[in-house]
């Protein structure tokens, strides 16, 4: 059963609602966090502040910003980043910079998509390398005239399936 199309008026109301949310959602992680902390001091590599979780007057909370805007938050007393963030109403996901895809050029969006694929490609090449070793060992044994038992043949079949899966990841299913 197909769903009815939303009227353009309903669509405009939905877009307007999300437009009101967007400015806050694309605030930098440092802006979001630092505004909620007490006793913030700028240091050479970032900031120090009072820990909202374990308290005290010392500046035990260390905040550093990476090249991509991601924050590293560490309390040298409680060592509980999730609790520190919860104490100021944030979550670990708030430490990562968000991208507003609408303001990006097509080239920037393409670059972002490619960067997101790199971990999958890296994992696929690691699988290919490992399974190639399994296949090489079996081929050498068979070349020496040794017969493979049922467990070894099953492992070769698994290796072949893993190679096919890795190829699927690397070619995007094309």
Coordinates of N, CA, C and O in Angstrom, one line a residue:
X1 N 0.8 -1.2 0.0 CA 0.0 0.0 0.0 C 0.9 1.2 0.0 O 1.8 1.4 0.8
X2 N 0.6 2.2 -0.9 CA 1.5 3.4 -1.0 C 0.9 4.4 0.0 O -0.3 4.5 0.2
X3 N 1.8 5.2 0.5 CA 1.4 6.3 1.4 C 1.1 7.5 0.6 O 1.7 7.8 -0.5
X4 N 0.1 8.3 1.0 CA -0.3 9.5 0.3 C 0.8 10.5 0.3 O 1.6 10.6 1.3
X5 N 1.0 11.3 -0.8 CA 2.0 12.3 -0.9 C 1.6 13.4 0.1 O 0.5 13.8 0.2
X6 N 2.6 14.0 0.7 CA 2.4 15.1 1.6 C 2.1 16.4 0.7 O 2.8 16.5 -0.3
X7 N 1.2 17.2 1.2 CA 1.0 18.4 0.4 C 2.2 19.3 0.6 O 3.0 19.2 1.5
X8 N 2.3 20.3 -0.4 CA 3.5 21.2 -0.3 C 3.4 22.0 1.0 O 4.4 22.4 1.5
X9 N 2.2 22.3 1.4 CA 2.1 23.1 2.7 C 2.6 22.3 3.9 O 3.3 22.9 4.7
X10 N 2.3 21.0 3.9 CA 2.8 20.2 5.0 C 4.3 20.1 5.0 O 5.0 20.2 6.0
X11 N 4.8 19.9 3.8 CA 6.3 19.8 3.6 C 7.0 21.1 4.0 O 8.0 21.1 4.7
X12 N 6.4 22.3 3.7 CA 7.0 23.6 4.1 C 7.0 23.7 5.6 O 7.9 24.2 6.2
X13 N 5.9 23.2 6.3 CA 5.9 23.3 7.8 C 7.0 22.4 8.4 O 7.6 22.8 9.3
X14 N 7.2 21.2 7.8 CA 8.2 20.3 8.3 C 9.6 20.9 8.1 O 10.4 20.9 9.0
X15 N 9.8 21.5 6.9 CA 11.1 22.1 6.6 C 11.4 23.3 7.6 O 12.5 23.5 8.0
X16 N 10.3 24.1 7.8 CA 10.5 25.2 8.7 C 10.8 24.8 10.1 O 11.6 25.4 10.8
X17 N 10.2 23.7 10.6 CA 10.5 23.2 11.9 C 11.9 22.8 12.0 O 12.6 23.1 13.0
X18 N 12.5 22.1 11.0 CA 13.8 21.6 11.0 C 14.8 22.8 10.8 O 15.9 22.8 11.3
X19 N 14.4 23.8 10.1 CA 15.2 25.0 9.9 C 15.4 25.7 11.3 O 16.5 26.2 11.5
X20 N 14.5 25.7 12.1 CA 14.6 26.3 13.5 C 15.6 25.5 14.3 O 16.3 26.1 15.2
X21 N 15.7 24.2 14.1 CA 16.6 23.4 14.9 C 18.1 23.4 14.3 O 19.0 23.4 15.1
X22 N 18.2 23.6 13.0 CA 19.5 23.5 12.4 C 20.6 24.3 13.0 O 21.7 23.8 13.2
X23 N 20.4 25.6 13.3 CA 21.6 26.4 13.8 C 22.2 25.8 15.1 O 23.4 25.8 15.2
X24 N 21.4 25.3 16.0 CA 21.9 24.7 17.2 C 22.6 23.4 16.9 O 23.7 23.1 17.5
X25 N 22.1 22.6 16.0 CA 22.7 21.3 15.7 C 24.0 21.4 15.0 O 24.7 20.5 15.0
X26 N 24.3 22.5 14.3 CA 25.6 22.6 13.7 C 26.6 23.5 14.4 O 27.6 23.8 13.9
X27 N 26.3 23.9 15.7 CA 27.2 24.6 16.5 C 28.4 23.6 16.7 O 28.3 22.4 16.8
X28 N 29.6 24.3 16.8 CA 30.8 23.4 17.0 C 30.7 22.8 18.3 O 30.2 23.3 19.3
X29 N 31.3 21.6 18.4 CA 31.4 20.9 19.7 C 32.0 21.7 20.9 O 31.5 21.7 22.0
X30 N 33.0 22.5 20.5 CA 33.7 23.3 21.6 C 32.7 24.4 22.1 O 32.6 24.6 23.3
X31 N 32.0 25.0 21.2 CA 31.0 26.0 21.6 C 29.9 25.4 22.4 O 29.6 26.0 23.5
X32 N 29.5 24.3 22.1 CA 28.4 23.6 22.8 C 28.8 23.3 24.2 O 28.1 23.5 25.2
X33 N 30.1 22.7 24.4 CA 30.5 22.2 25.7 C 31.0 23.4 26.6 O 30.6 23.5 27.7
X34 N 31.9 24.2 26.0 CA 32.5 25.3 26.9 C 31.5 26.2 27.5 O 31.7 26.7 28.6
X35 N 30.4 26.5 26.8 CA 29.3 27.3 27.3 C 28.7 26.7 28.6 O 28.1 27.5 29.4
X36 N 28.8 25.4 28.8 CA 28.1 24.8 29.9 C 29.0 24.5 31.1 O 28.6 23.9 32.0
X37 N 30.3 24.8 30.9 CA 31.3 24.5 32.0 C 31.6 25.7 32.8 O 31.5 26.9 32.3
X38 N 32.1 25.5 34.0 CA 32.5 26.6 34.9 C 34.0 26.6 35.0 O 34.7 25.6 35.0
X39 N 34.6 27.8 35.2 CA 36.0 28.0 35.4 C 36.9 27.6 34.2 O 38.0 27.1 34.3
X40 N 36.4 27.9 33.0 CA 37.1 27.6 31.8 C 38.3 28.5 31.6 O 38.2 29.7 31.7
X41 N 39.5 27.9 31.4 CA 40.7 28.6 31.2 C 41.3 28.1 29.8 O 41.4 26.9 29.6
X42 N 41.7 29.0 29.0 CA 42.3 28.7 27.7 C 43.7 28.3 27.9 O 44.5 29.0 28.7
X43 N 44.2 27.2 27.4 CA 45.6 26.8 27.5 C 46.2 26.8 26.1 O 45.5 27.0 25.1
X44 N 47.4 26.4 26.0 CA 48.1 26.4 24.7 C 47.4 25.5 23.7 O 47.3 25.7 22.5
X45 N 47.0 24.3 24.2 CA 46.4 23.3 23.3 C 44.9 23.1 23.4 O 44.4 22.2 22.7
X46 N 44.3 23.8 24.2 CA 42.8 23.7 24.4 C 42.3 24.4 25.6 O 42.6 25.6 25.7
X47 N 41.6 23.8 26.5 CA 41.0 24.4 27.6 C 41.1 23.5 28.8 O 41.3 22.3 28.7
X48 N 41.0 24.1 30.0 CA 40.9 23.4 31.3 C 39.7 24.0 31.9 O 39.4 25.2 31.8
X49 N 39.0 23.2 32.7 CA 37.8 23.6 33.4 C 37.5 22.8 34.7 O 38.2 21.7 34.9
X50 N 36.6 23.2 35.5 CA 36.2 22.4 36.6 C 35.3 21.3 36.1 O 34.4 21.5 35.2
X51 N 35.4 20.1 36.7 CA 34.7 19.0 36.3 C 33.2 19.1 36.8 O 33.1 19.1 38.0
X52 N 32.2 19.1 36.0 CA 30.8 19.2 36.5 C 30.4 17.9 37.1 O 29.4 17.9 37.8
X53 N 31.1 16.8 36.9 CA 30.7 15.5 37.5 C 31.2 15.3 38.9 O 30.5 15.0 39.8
X54 N 32.6 15.4 39.0 CA 33.2 15.1 40.3 C 33.4 16.4 41.1 O 33.7 16.3 42.3
X55 N 33.2 17.5 40.5 CA 33.2 18.8 41.3 C 34.6 19.2 41.7 O 35.6 18.8 41.2
X56 N 34.7 20.1 42.7 CA 35.9 20.6 43.2 C 36.2 21.9 42.6 O 35.6 22.4 41.6
X57 N 37.3 22.6 43.1 CA 37.7 23.9 42.6 C 38.8 23.8 41.6 O 39.2 24.8 40.9
X58 N 39.5 22.6 41.5 CA 40.6 22.5 40.6 C 40.1 22.4 39.1 O 39.0 22.0 38.8
X59 N 41.0 22.7 38.2 CA 40.7 22.6 36.8 C 41.2 21.2 36.3 O 42.2 21.1 35.6
X60 N 40.4 20.2 36.7 CA 40.8 18.8 36.4 C 40.3 18.3 35.0 O 40.8 17.3 34.5
X61 N 39.4 19.1 34.4 CA 38.9 18.7 33.1 C 39.7 19.3 32.0 O 39.9 20.5 31.9
X62 N 40.2 18.4 31.1 CA 41.0 18.9 30.0 C 40.1 18.7 28.7 O 39.5 17.7 28.5
X63 N 40.1 19.7 27.9 CA 39.4 19.7 26.6 C 40.4 20.1 25.5 O 41.0 21.2 25.6
X64 N 40.5 19.3 24.5 CA 41.3 19.5 23.3 C 40.5 19.4 22.1 O 39.7 18.5 22.0
X65 N 40.8 20.2 21.1 CA 40.1 20.1 19.8 C 41.0 19.6 18.7 O 42.1 20.1 18.5
X66 N 40.5 18.6 18.0 CA 41.3 18.0 16.9 C 41.2 18.9 15.6 O 40.4 19.8 15.6
X67 N 41.9 18.5 14.6 CA 41.9 19.2 13.4 C 40.6 19.3 12.7 O 40.2 20.2 12.0
X68 N 39.8 18.2 12.9 CA 38.4 18.2 12.3 C 37.3 18.7 13.2 O 36.2 18.6 12.9
X69 N 37.7 19.3 14.3 CA 36.7 19.9 15.2 C 36.2 19.0 16.3 O 35.4 19.4 17.2
X70 N 36.6 17.7 16.3 CA 36.2 16.7 17.3 C 36.9 17.1 18.6 O 38.1 17.4 18.6
X71 N 36.2 16.9 19.7 CA 36.8 17.2 21.0 C 37.2 15.9 21.7 O 36.6 14.9 21.7
X72 N 38.3 16.1 22.5 CA 38.8 15.1 23.4 C 38.6 15.6 24.8 O 39.1 16.7 25.1
X73 N 37.8 15.0 25.6 CA 37.5 15.5 26.9 C 37.9 14.4 27.9 O 37.5 13.3 27.9
X74 N 38.8 14.8 28.9 CA 39.3 14.0 29.9 C 39.3 14.6 31.3 O 39.8 15.8 31.4
X75 N 38.7 14.0 32.3 CA 38.8 14.5 33.6 C 39.9 13.7 34.3 O 39.9 12.4 34.3
X76 N 40.9 14.3 34.8 CA 42.1 13.6 35.5 C 41.7 13.2 36.9 O 42.6 12.6 37.5
X77 N 40.5 13.4 37.3 CA 40.1 12.9 38.6 C 39.1 11.7 38.5 O 39.4 10.6 38.9
X78 N 38.0 11.9 37.8 CA 37.0 10.8 37.7 C 37.2 9.9 36.5 O 36.7 8.8 36.5
X79 N 37.8 10.4 35.5 CA 38.1 9.7 34.2 C 36.8 9.1 33.6 O 36.8 8.1 33.0
X80 N 35.7 9.8 33.8 CA 34.4 9.3 33.3 C 33.8 10.4 32.3 O 32.9 11.2 32.7
X81 N 34.2 10.3 31.1 CA 33.8 11.3 30.1 C 32.3 11.3 29.9 O 31.7 12.4 29.8
X82 N 31.7 10.1 29.8 CA 30.2 10.1 29.6 C 29.5 10.8 30.8 O 28.5 11.5 30.5
X83 N 29.9 10.6 32.0 CA 29.3 11.2 33.2 C 29.5 12.7 33.2 O 28.6 13.5 33.5
X84 N 30.7 13.1 32.7 CA 31.0 14.6 32.7 C 30.0 15.2 31.7 O 29.4 16.3 32.0
X85 N 29.9 14.6 30.5 CA 29.0 15.2 29.5 C 27.5 15.1 30.0 O 26.8 16.1 29.8
X86 N 27.1 14.0 30.6 CA 25.7 13.9 31.1 C 25.5 15.0 32.1 O 24.3 15.5 32.2
X87 N 26.5 15.4 32.9 CA 26.3 16.4 33.9 C 26.0 17.8 33.3 O 25.4 18.6 34.0
X88 N 26.3 18.0 32.1 CA 26.0 19.3 31.4 C 25.0 19.1 30.3 O 24.8 20.0 29.5
X89 N 24.3 17.9 30.3 CA 23.2 17.7 29.3 C 23.7 17.3 27.9 O 23.0 17.6 27.0
X90 N 24.9 16.8 27.8 CA 25.4 16.4 26.5 C 25.6 14.9 26.4 O 25.6 14.2 27.5
X91 N 25.9 14.4 25.2 CA 26.3 13.0 25.0 C 27.6 12.9 24.3 O 28.1 13.9 23.7
X92 N 28.2 11.7 24.3 CA 29.5 11.5 23.6 C 29.4 12.0 22.1 O 30.3 12.6 21.6
X93 N 28.3 11.7 21.5 CA 28.1 12.1 20.1 C 28.2 13.6 19.8 O 28.5 14.0 18.8
X94 N 28.0 14.4 20.9 CA 28.1 15.8 20.8 C 29.5 16.3 20.7 O 29.8 17.5 20.4
X95 N 30.5 15.4 20.9 CA 31.9 15.8 20.8 C 32.4 15.8 19.3 O 33.5 16.3 19.1
X96 N 31.6 15.3 18.4 CA 32.0 15.2 17.0 C 31.3 16.3 16.2 O 30.2 16.6 16.4
X97 N 32.1 16.9 15.3 CA 31.6 18.0 14.5 C 30.6 17.5 13.5 O 30.8 16.4 12.9
X98 N 29.5 18.2 13.3 CA 28.5 17.8 12.4 C 28.7 18.6 11.1 O 29.1 19.8 11.1
X99 N 28.3 18.0 10.0 CA 28.4 18.6 8.7 C 27.1 19.0 8.2 O 26.1 18.2 8.3
X100 N 26.9 20.3 7.8 CA 25.7 20.7 7.2 C 25.8 20.5 5.7 O 26.4 21.2 4.9
X101 N 25.3 19.3 5.2 CA 25.4 18.9 3.8 C 24.9 19.9 2.8 O 25.4 20.0 1.7
X102 N 23.9 20.7 3.2 CA 23.2 21.6 2.3 C 24.2 22.8 2.0 O 24.1 23.3 0.9
X103 N 25.1 23.1 2.9 CA 26.0 24.2 2.6 C 27.3 23.8 1.9 O 28.1 24.6 1.6
X104 N 27.4 22.5 1.7 CA 28.7 21.9 1.1 C 28.5 21.9 -0.4 O 27.4 21.7 -0.9
X105 N 29.6 22.1 -1.1 CA 29.7 22.0 -2.5 C 29.6 20.5 -2.9 O 29.9 19.6 -2.1
X106 N 29.2 20.2 -4.1 CA 29.1 18.8 -4.6 C 30.5 18.1 -4.4 O 30.5 16.9 -4.0
X107 N 31.6 18.8 -4.6 CA 32.9 18.2 -4.4 C 33.2 17.9 -3.0 O 33.7 16.8 -2.7
X108 N 32.8 18.7 -2.1 CA 33.0 18.5 -0.6 C 32.1 17.3 -0.2 O 32.6 16.5 0.6
X109 N 30.9 17.2 -0.7 CA 30.0 16.1 -0.3 C 30.6 14.8 -0.8 O 30.6 13.8 -0.1
X110 N 31.1 14.8 -2.0 CA 31.8 13.6 -2.6 C 33.0 13.2 -1.7 O 33.2 12.0 -1.4
X111 N 33.8 14.2 -1.3 CA 34.9 13.9 -0.5 C 34.5 13.3 0.8 O 35.2 12.4 1.3
X112 N 33.4 13.8 1.4 CA 32.9 13.3 2.7 C 32.5 11.9 2.5 O 32.7 11.0 3.4
X113 N 31.8 11.6 1.4 CA 31.3 10.2 1.2 C 32.5 9.3 1.0 O 32.5 8.2 1.5
X114 N 33.5 9.7 0.3 CA 34.7 8.9 0.1 C 35.4 8.6 1.4 O 35.8 7.5 1.7
X115 N 35.5 9.6 2.3 CA 36.2 9.5 3.6 C 35.4 8.5 4.4 O 36.0 7.7 5.2
X116 N 34.1 8.5 4.3 CA 33.2 7.5 5.1 C 33.4 6.1 4.6 O 33.2 5.2 5.4
X117 N 33.8 5.9 3.4 CA 34.0 4.6 2.9 C 35.4 4.0 3.2 O 35.6 2.8 3.2
X118 N 36.4 4.8 3.6 CA 37.7 4.3 3.8 C 37.8 3.2 4.9 O 38.5 2.2 4.6
X119 N 37.1 3.3 6.0 CA 37.2 2.2 7.0 C 36.7 0.9 6.4 O 37.3 -0.2 6.7
X120 N 35.6 0.9 5.6 CA 35.1 -0.3 5.0 C 36.1 -0.9 4.0 O 36.3 -2.1 4.0
X121 N 36.7 0.0 3.2 CA 37.7 -0.5 2.3 C 38.9 -1.0 3.0 O 39.5 -2.1 2.5
X122 N 39.3 -0.4 4.0 CA 40.5 -0.9 4.8 C 40.2 -2.3 5.4 O 41.0 -3.2 5.3
X123 N 39.0 -2.5 5.9 CA 38.6 -3.8 6.5 C 38.5 -4.8 5.3 O 39.0 -6.0 5.5
X124 N 38.0 -4.4 4.2 CA 37.9 -5.4 3.1 C 39.3 -5.8 2.6 O 39.5 -7.0 2.3
X125 N 40.2 -4.9 2.5 CA 41.6 -5.3 2.1 C 42.3 -6.2 3.1 O 43.0 -7.0 2.7
X126 N 42.0 -5.9 4.4 CA 42.6 -6.8 5.4 C 42.0 -8.2 5.3 O 42.7 -9.2 5.4
X127 N 40.7 -8.3 5.0 CA 40.1 -9.6 4.8 C 40.7 -10.3 3.6 O 41.1 -11.5 3.6
X128 N 40.9 -9.6 2.5 CA 41.5 -10.1 1.3 C 42.9 -10.6 1.5 O 43.3 -11.7 1.1
X129 N 43.7 -9.9 2.3 CA 45.0 -10.3 2.6 C 45.0 -11.6 3.4 O 45.8 -12.5 3.1
X130 N 44.2 -11.6 4.4 CA 44.2 -12.8 5.3 C 43.7 -14.1 4.5 O 44.3 -15.1 4.6
X131 N 42.6 -13.9 3.8 CA 42.0 -15.0 3.0 C 43.0 -15.5 1.9 O 43.0 -16.7 1.6
X132 N 43.7 -14.6 1.3 CA 44.7 -14.9 0.3 C 45.8 -15.8 0.9 O 46.2 -16.8 0.3
X133 N 46.1 -15.6 2.2 CA 47.1 -16.4 2.9 C 46.5 -17.8 3.1 O 47.2 -18.8 2.9
X134 N 45.3 -17.9 3.5 CA 44.6 -19.2 3.7 C 44.6 -20.0 2.3 O 45.0 -21.2 2.3
X135 N 44.3 -19.3 1.2 CA 44.2 -19.9 -0.1 C 45.6 -20.4 -0.5 O 45.8 -21.5 -1.1
X136 N 46.6 -19.6 -0.2 CA 48.0 -19.9 -0.6 C 48.5 -21.1 0.1 O 49.1 -22.0 -0.5
X137 N 48.2 -21.2 1.4 CA 48.6 -22.4 2.2 C 48.0 -23.7 1.6 O 48.6 -24.7 1.4
X138 N 46.7 -23.6 1.3 CA 45.9 -24.7 0.8 C 46.5 -25.1 -0.6 O 46.7 -26.3 -0.9
X139 N 46.8 -24.1 -1.4 CA 47.3 -24.4 -2.8 C 48.7 -25.0 -2.7 O 49.0 -26.0 -3.4
X140 N 49.5 -24.6 -1.8 CA 50.8 -25.2 -1.6 C 50.7 -26.6 -1.1 O 51.5 -27.5 -1.6
X141 N 49.8 -26.9 -0.2 CA 49.6 -28.3 0.3 C 49.1 -29.2 -0.9 O 49.6 -30.3 -1.0
X142 N 48.2 -28.7 -1.6 CA 47.7 -29.5 -2.7 C 48.7 -29.6 -3.8 O 48.8 -30.7 -4.4
X143 N 49.6 -28.6 -4.0 CA 50.7 -28.7 -5.0 C 51.7 -29.8 -4.6 O 52.4 -30.3 -5.4
X144 N 51.8 -29.9 -3.3 CA 52.7 -31.0 -2.8 C 52.1 -32.4 -2.8 O 52.7 -33.3 -2.3
X145 N 50.9 -32.5 -3.3 CA 50.2 -33.8 -3.4 C 49.5 -34.2 -2.1 O 49.0 -35.3 -2.0
X146 N 49.3 -33.3 -1.2 CA 48.5 -33.6 0.0 C 47.0 -33.4 -0.2 O 46.6 -32.5 -0.9
X147 N 46.3 -34.3 0.4 CA 44.8 -34.1 0.3 C 44.3 -33.3 1.4 O 44.9 -33.4 2.5
X148 N 43.3 -32.5 1.2 CA 42.7 -31.7 2.3 C 41.5 -32.4 2.9 O 40.7 -33.1 2.1
X149 N 41.4 -32.4 4.2 CA 40.3 -33.0 4.8 C 39.0 -32.1 4.7 O 39.1 -31.0 4.2
X150 N 37.9 -32.6 5.2 CA 36.6 -31.9 5.1 C 36.6 -30.5 5.8 O 36.1 -29.6 5.2
X151 N 37.3 -30.4 6.9 CA 37.3 -29.2 7.6 C 38.2 -28.1 6.8 O 37.8 -27.0 6.8
X152 N 39.2 -28.6 6.2 CA 40.1 -27.7 5.4 C 39.3 -27.3 4.1 O 39.4 -26.1 3.7
X153 N 38.6 -28.2 3.5 CA 37.8 -27.8 2.4 C 36.7 -26.8 2.7 O 36.4 -25.9 2.0
X154 N 36.1 -27.0 3.9 CA 35.1 -26.1 4.3 C 35.7 -24.7 4.6 O 35.1 -23.7 4.2
X155 N 36.9 -24.7 5.1 CA 37.6 -23.4 5.4 C 37.9 -22.7 4.0 O 37.8 -21.5 3.9
X156 N 38.3 -23.5 3.0 CA 38.5 -22.9 1.7 C 37.2 -22.3 1.1 O 37.3 -21.2 0.5
X157 N 36.1 -22.9 1.3 CA 34.8 -22.4 0.8 C 34.5 -21.1 1.6 O 34.0 -20.1 0.9
X158 N 34.8 -21.1 2.9 CA 34.5 -19.8 3.7 C 35.5 -18.7 3.1 O 35.0 -17.6 3.0
X159 N 36.7 -19.1 2.9 CA 37.6 -18.1 2.3 C 37.1 -17.5 1.0 O 37.2 -16.3 0.8
X160 N 36.6 -18.3 0.1 CA 36.1 -17.9 -1.1 C 34.9 -16.9 -0.9 O 34.8 -15.9 -1.6
X161 N 34.0 -17.3 0.0 CA 32.9 -16.4 0.3 C 33.3 -15.1 0.9 O 32.8 -14.0 0.5
X162 N 34.3 -15.1 1.7 CA 34.8 -13.8 2.3 C 35.5 -13.0 1.2 O 35.4 -11.7 1.2
X163 N 36.2 -13.6 0.3 CA 36.8 -12.8 -0.9 C 35.7 -12.2 -1.7 O 35.8 -11.0 -2.1
X164 N 34.6 -12.9 -2.0 CA 33.5 -12.3 -2.7 C 32.8 -11.2 -2.0 O 32.5 -10.1 -2.6
X165 N 32.7 -11.3 -0.6 CA 32.1 -10.3 0.2 C 33.0 -9.0 0.2 O 32.5 -7.9 0.1
X166 N 34.3 -9.2 0.3 CA 35.2 -8.1 0.3 C 35.2 -7.4 -1.1 O 35.2 -6.2 -1.2
X167 N 35.1 -8.2 -2.2 CA 35.0 -7.6 -3.5 C 33.7 -6.7 -3.6 O 33.7 -5.7 -4.2
X168 N 32.7 -7.2 -3.0 CA 31.4 -6.5 -3.1 C 31.5 -5.1 -2.4 O 31.1 -4.1 -2.8
X169 N 32.2 -5.1 -1.2 CA 32.5 -3.9 -0.5 C 33.3 -2.9 -1.3 O 33.0 -1.7 -1.4
X170 N 34.3 -3.4 -2.0 CA 35.3 -2.6 -2.7 C 34.7 -2.0 -4.0 O 35.1 -1.0 -4.5
X171 N 33.7 -2.7 -4.6 CA 33.1 -2.3 -5.8 C 31.7 -1.7 -5.6 O 31.0 -1.4 -6.6
X172 N 31.3 -1.5 -4.4 CA 30.0 -0.9 -4.0 C 28.8 -1.7 -4.6 O 27.8 -1.2 -5.0
X173 N 29.0 -3.0 -4.8 CA 27.9 -3.8 -5.3 C 27.7 -3.7 -6.8 O 26.7 -4.1 -7.3
X174 N 28.7 -3.1 -7.5 CA 28.5 -2.9 -9.0 C 28.9 -4.2 -9.7 O 29.7 -4.9 -9.4

